[in-house]
Amino acid sequence: HQRALAKALEEAKVANAAKTDFLARMSHDIRTPMNAIIGITALALDETDNPKATEENLTKINSASHFLLGLINDILDMTKIEDGSVELNRELYAYDDFIGNLRTMFEPLCQKADLTLHIRKSENLPAVMTDKVRLNQIFFNILSNAVKYTKEGSIKFVIESVISGNKDILTFKVIDTGIGIKKADNARLFEKFERLDQEQTDIQGTGLGLAITKKLLDLMGGKISFESVYQRGTTFTIVIEQQIVDKSKVDFKTYKAKKMTVDEYFDGSKYKILLVDDNLLNLKVAEKMLKKYNLNVTSVKSGLECLNYTKNKRYDLIFLDHMMPDKDGVEALKELRTIF
Ligand code: ADP
């Protein structure tokens, strides 16, 4: 009994130390981009009459804000995974959509970084049941790293499928010609907050991406491994076994990835949008973003106002915030559903 008590006490101490360490780390990691945002905003306010400087300042603020949001999302994700509250969805996913999504995201990034992106896949990949968001997240992490840690050369993404019964064994390889990983660092790669070889690079990151990727793959019953030659390049290999649903194979020959360019913005002048949020800054930002597409945007500040507006006018799309005074989003949606 005594021994069990001592053990429990020891475990509690370790958990508490880990939490303290986590908080110390977080306050540092959050403060860094936050200080950049505050500092550069102050600079920008001093330089409003210089358009070139303003543009540079805003670009920096934008980048620090995205980094901060990414960090917060990663922390929330990590916390959710660690306390076991992540549940995987099972949805039908065709691999042409999967590859299309990644291509749309990474082709411009590779172009910008002057890297060649090659995507090679088995001729006929089946549609499977999987968690789309998590699968995208895994490959987003691995491909982002490949882009981040490769100065020149190429990134290859290879997908192979071997079918055995009603299972599909998918092997994904992401091969880069980047900075590589030292043998001595291999064991730390999937640990959270570990960033390797930092004296060599000034690349932004949190050290959470691969830890999250590994945990998600554990949940999915997948495996991740890597091989690397320092200063030559790295290959990440992910193997996932999935249930095939749609036996009729997806024909990739007919598949063409869609590229979004600025000229292809669609003209939304036919559509009416209702924005519902009690946060005025959020409304301003959303209005600006949507008006770029000529959409007709109306903004209101509560669920109650949303119900009043929808009484007399039809909207093509309603963006509804959750927490608001005067009827929150969930209540408003319930009532909307009884009307339409
Ligand atoms: P982050 O990129 O945010 O630092 P990750 O958890 O995604 O965090 O990666 C952890 C570390 O592993 C990185 O900081 C980097 O040192 C190393 N790493 C990851 N991917 C690669 C790669 N493709 N090539 C070289 N090093 C990599």
XYZ file of C-alpha atoms and ligand atoms in Angstrom:
367
model
C 0.000 0.000 0.000
C 2.788 2.360 1.041
C 4.679 1.540 -2.101
C 1.665 2.198 -4.341
C 1.200 5.559 -2.663
C 4.847 6.479 -3.172
C 4.595 5.452 -6.811
C 1.455 7.542 -7.357
C 3.145 10.514 -5.712
C 6.196 10.105 -7.908
C 3.999 9.925 -11.034
C 2.104 13.047 -10.006
C 5.413 14.870 -9.503
C 6.641 13.848 -12.938
C 3.352 14.903 -14.553
C 3.469 18.228 -12.736
C 7.057 18.862 -13.795
C 6.117 18.078 -17.398
C 3.243 20.547 -17.169
C 5.451 23.292 -15.718
C 8.015 22.657 -18.416
C 5.285 22.756 -21.071
C 3.905 26.075 -19.802
C 7.357 27.667 -19.577
C 8.074 26.573 -23.106
C 4.713 27.731 -24.408
C 4.946 31.166 -22.872
C 8.301 31.582 -24.578
C 7.143 30.237 -27.944
C 3.968 32.318 -27.954
C 5.727 35.446 -26.777
C 8.220 35.423 -29.621
C 5.755 35.894 -32.530
C 3.537 38.050 -30.287
C 6.450 40.430 -29.615
C 7.134 40.561 -33.338
C 3.508 41.454 -34.044
C 3.396 44.170 -31.392
C 6.835 45.551 -32.259
C 6.256 45.698 -35.994
C 2.775 47.161 -35.544
C 4.332 50.023 -33.558
C 6.862 50.530 -36.360
C 4.121 50.423 -38.971
C 2.183 53.119 -37.114
C 5.254 55.361 -37.274
C 5.712 54.776 -40.971
C 2.195 55.135 -42.355
C 3.347 57.753 -44.895
C 5.827 55.333 -46.463
C 3.898 52.777 -48.564
C 6.909 50.544 -49.205
C 7.758 50.258 -45.503
C 4.080 49.749 -44.671
C 3.854 46.859 -47.086
C 6.964 45.246 -45.638
C 5.718 45.701 -42.095
C 2.303 44.259 -42.899
C 3.896 41.270 -44.608
C 5.947 40.578 -41.481
C 2.917 40.971 -39.218
C 0.977 38.607 -41.461
C 3.700 35.983 -41.335
C 4.130 36.201 -37.542
C 0.349 35.962 -37.074
C 0.123 32.847 -39.234
C 2.968 31.301 -37.323
C 1.261 32.079 -34.030
C -2.040 30.601 -35.187
C -0.238 27.480 -36.425
C 1.474 27.144 -33.072
C -1.788 27.509 -31.151
C -3.506 24.964 -33.396
C -0.623 22.526 -32.915
C -0.685 22.954 -29.139
C -4.434 22.374 -28.983
C -4.069 19.358 -31.224
C -1.234 17.897 -29.214
C -3.191 18.379 -25.985
C -6.251 16.721 -27.497
C -4.248 13.783 -28.802
C -2.460 13.321 -25.494
C -5.592 13.299 -23.373
C -7.137 10.770 -25.757
C -10.022 12.954 -26.917
C -9.284 12.751 -30.635
C -11.749 10.592 -32.471
C -11.126 9.590 -36.027
C -13.855 10.060 -38.614
C -14.529 7.480 -41.255
C -15.398 9.095 -44.556
C -15.117 8.015 -48.153
C -12.013 9.500 -49.685
C -10.849 9.109 -53.245
C -7.143 9.499 -53.664
C -7.523 11.833 -56.617
C -9.081 14.370 -54.274
C -6.352 13.794 -51.733
C -3.572 14.314 -54.259
C -5.431 17.232 -55.830
C -5.623 19.005 -52.452
C -1.950 18.541 -51.751
C -0.986 19.579 -55.258
C -3.019 22.781 -55.082
C -1.304 23.656 -51.837
C 2.261 22.642 -52.574
C 2.761 23.480 -56.235
C 2.816 27.243 -55.568
C 4.988 26.774 -52.457
C 7.530 24.738 -54.408
C 7.494 27.229 -57.251
C 8.179 30.035 -54.831
C 11.056 28.121 -53.266
C 12.410 27.173 -56.706
C 11.975 23.443 -56.057
C 10.585 20.890 -58.476
C 7.628 18.893 -57.223
C 7.144 15.410 -58.677
C 4.091 13.393 -57.829
C 4.046 9.728 -58.841
C 1.338 7.260 -57.989
C 0.152 3.743 -58.689
C -2.058 3.641 -61.735
C -5.267 2.723 -59.961
C -5.728 3.871 -56.435
C -8.954 2.779 -54.786
C -11.275 4.955 -52.739
C -11.011 4.159 -49.029
C -12.651 4.967 -45.709
C -10.460 7.296 -43.723
C -10.315 10.527 -41.769
C -9.789 13.124 -44.496
C -8.767 16.012 -42.273
C -6.216 13.977 -40.360
C -4.798 12.343 -43.466
C -4.337 15.769 -45.052
C -2.772 17.054 -41.847
C -0.205 14.226 -41.793
C 0.941 14.846 -45.340
C 0.736 18.589 -44.987
C 3.265 18.295 -42.134
C 5.643 16.007 -43.993
C 5.505 17.946 -47.265
C 5.824 21.319 -45.479
C 8.962 20.045 -43.773
C 10.338 18.830 -47.085
C 9.814 22.308 -48.562
C 11.125 24.074 -45.467
C 14.268 21.994 -45.090
C 15.255 21.833 -48.752
C 17.239 24.720 -50.199
C 17.534 23.418 -53.728
C 16.580 20.454 -55.844
C 13.323 18.600 -55.742
C 10.608 17.002 -53.710
C 9.151 13.718 -54.813
C 5.876 12.384 -53.508
C 5.328 8.737 -54.381
C 2.190 6.763 -53.582
C 1.977 3.054 -54.086
C -0.883 0.774 -53.341
C -0.870 -2.977 -52.855
C -4.242 -4.607 -52.509
C -4.650 -7.631 -50.333
C -8.244 -8.878 -49.898
C -10.394 -5.905 -49.049
C -7.441 -4.068 -47.546
C -5.331 -1.556 -49.318
C -1.763 -1.173 -48.109
C -0.689 2.305 -49.074
C 2.945 3.357 -49.023
C 3.705 7.040 -49.284
C 7.215 8.371 -49.719
C 8.273 11.986 -49.499
C 11.813 12.309 -50.837
C 13.676 15.587 -50.560
C 17.150 16.770 -51.527
C 17.403 18.928 -48.425
C 19.640 19.521 -45.432
C 19.236 15.997 -44.061
C 19.328 14.767 -40.500
C 22.405 13.797 -38.487
C 22.494 10.212 -37.217
C 22.978 11.501 -33.681
C 19.668 13.372 -33.893
C 17.589 10.470 -35.201
C 16.107 9.512 -31.853
C 14.790 13.022 -31.160
C 12.946 13.535 -34.412
C 9.467 12.524 -33.286
C 9.747 14.071 -29.819
C 7.613 17.131 -29.251
C 9.347 20.519 -29.268
C 12.545 18.982 -30.601
C 14.120 20.964 -33.403
C 17.369 19.671 -34.816
C 20.500 21.339 -35.996
C 19.246 24.791 -35.130
C 22.604 26.465 -35.467
C 22.501 25.524 -39.184
C 19.093 26.947 -39.992
C 17.003 29.981 -39.283
C 13.831 28.230 -40.364
C 10.685 28.852 -38.366
C 9.036 25.928 -36.649
C 7.698 24.637 -33.363
C 8.975 21.082 -33.240
C 5.402 19.847 -32.900
C 4.601 18.791 -36.477
C 6.320 15.416 -36.493
C 5.245 14.561 -32.937
C 1.609 15.171 -33.952
C 2.077 13.259 -37.206
C 3.464 10.236 -35.378
C 0.645 10.231 -32.815
C -2.019 10.541 -35.501
C -0.491 7.647 -37.387
C -0.465 5.576 -34.190
C -4.191 6.269 -33.881
C -4.737 5.266 -37.512
C -2.669 2.120 -37.170
C -0.097 3.550 -39.580
C 3.688 3.623 -39.436
C 6.242 6.293 -40.162
C 9.967 5.903 -40.682
C 12.748 7.854 -42.344
C 16.160 7.558 -43.881
C 18.480 10.455 -44.252
C 21.929 11.393 -45.432
C 23.135 14.541 -43.737
C 23.309 17.437 -46.185
C 22.018 15.252 -48.988
C 18.363 14.637 -48.275
C 15.699 12.769 -46.401
C 13.038 10.221 -47.255
C 10.001 9.822 -45.062
C 7.989 6.638 -45.537
C 4.471 6.230 -44.268
C 2.547 2.983 -44.491
C -1.194 2.901 -43.856
C -3.510 -0.034 -44.194
C -7.031 0.909 -45.157
C -10.333 -0.707 -45.843
C -11.383 -0.471 -49.485
C -14.934 0.605 -50.038
C -15.229 1.428 -53.636
C -13.827 -1.494 -55.581
C -14.195 0.263 -58.876
C -10.849 1.935 -59.185
C -10.431 5.634 -59.537
C -9.010 6.482 -62.924
C -6.167 8.869 -62.441
C -5.412 9.262 -66.112
C -8.413 11.495 -66.503
C -7.550 13.477 -63.424
C -6.098 16.936 -63.877
C -5.055 19.010 -60.895
C -6.724 22.384 -60.810
C -4.498 25.374 -60.340
C -5.962 28.481 -58.790
C -4.560 31.680 -60.150
C -5.623 35.168 -59.285
C -7.380 35.670 -62.641
C -9.634 32.722 -61.953
C -11.340 34.320 -58.946
C -14.999 33.705 -59.413
C -17.480 36.540 -59.716
C -19.867 36.363 -56.787
C -22.079 39.322 -57.690
C -25.112 37.025 -58.024
C -24.843 35.770 -54.454
C -26.009 37.154 -51.133
C -24.065 36.384 -47.982
C -25.063 37.002 -44.368
C -22.299 37.296 -41.774
C -23.316 36.854 -38.142
C -20.773 37.623 -35.438
C -20.732 39.806 -32.337
C -17.032 40.527 -32.853
C -16.865 43.649 -35.035
C -13.260 43.078 -36.038
C -14.108 39.584 -37.307
C -16.977 41.057 -39.323
C -14.708 43.702 -40.882
C -12.095 41.106 -41.868
C -14.662 38.688 -43.326
C -16.436 41.511 -45.219
C -13.177 42.614 -46.812
C -12.245 39.067 -47.810
C -15.637 38.297 -49.334
C -16.015 41.624 -51.130
C -12.948 40.775 -53.211
C -15.212 38.319 -54.996
C -17.989 40.901 -55.538
C -20.255 39.020 -53.153
C -23.144 40.986 -51.648
C -22.345 40.909 -47.971
C -24.612 41.902 -45.079
C -23.274 41.822 -41.512
C -25.288 41.489 -38.308
C -24.264 41.146 -34.680
C -26.454 38.452 -33.106
C -28.505 35.323 -33.681
C -31.636 37.376 -33.143
C -30.714 39.845 -35.872
C -29.867 36.919 -38.132
C -33.399 35.549 -37.692
C -34.908 38.973 -38.404
C -32.911 39.442 -41.580
C -33.644 35.957 -42.920
C -37.385 36.511 -42.465
C -37.656 38.796 -45.477
C -34.652 37.956 -47.546
C -33.014 34.799 -48.801
C -29.291 34.364 -48.495
C -27.162 31.949 -50.476
C -24.777 31.439 -47.596
C -24.829 32.328 -43.908
C -21.690 32.429 -41.797
C -22.841 31.994 -38.219
C -20.655 32.464 -35.141
C -21.298 30.211 -32.164
C -21.022 32.286 -29.003
C -23.008 35.536 -29.166
C -25.314 37.447 -26.867
C -28.994 37.699 -27.961
C -29.292 34.139 -29.174
C -26.159 32.198 -29.932
C -25.339 30.480 -33.205
C -26.588 27.032 -32.215
C -29.988 28.325 -31.094
C -30.290 30.541 -34.165
C -29.473 27.588 -36.438
C -32.112 25.453 -34.731
C -34.738 28.095 -35.412
C -33.515 28.660 -38.964
C -33.955 24.947 -39.626
C -37.594 25.043 -38.536
C -38.229 27.870 -41.006
C -36.427 26.507 -44.080
P 9.302 22.017 -37.005
O 9.497 21.868 -38.465
O 8.135 22.872 -36.644
O 10.558 22.422 -36.288
P 8.741 19.138 -36.826
O 8.259 18.380 -35.642
O 7.910 19.114 -38.036
O 8.946 20.617 -36.318
O 10.195 18.641 -37.160
C 11.151 18.494 -36.116
C 12.555 18.735 -36.625
O 12.944 17.667 -37.510
C 12.727 20.005 -37.444
O 12.949 21.127 -36.613
C 13.926 19.666 -38.312
O 15.117 19.899 -37.586
C 13.803 18.158 -38.523
N 13.209 17.818 -39.846
C 11.919 17.525 -40.107
N 11.726 17.242 -41.407
C 12.926 17.354 -42.005
C 13.401 17.192 -43.359
N 12.575 16.846 -44.359
N 14.709 17.401 -43.577
C 15.556 17.752 -42.575
N 15.185 17.923 -41.290
C 13.885 17.729 -40.996
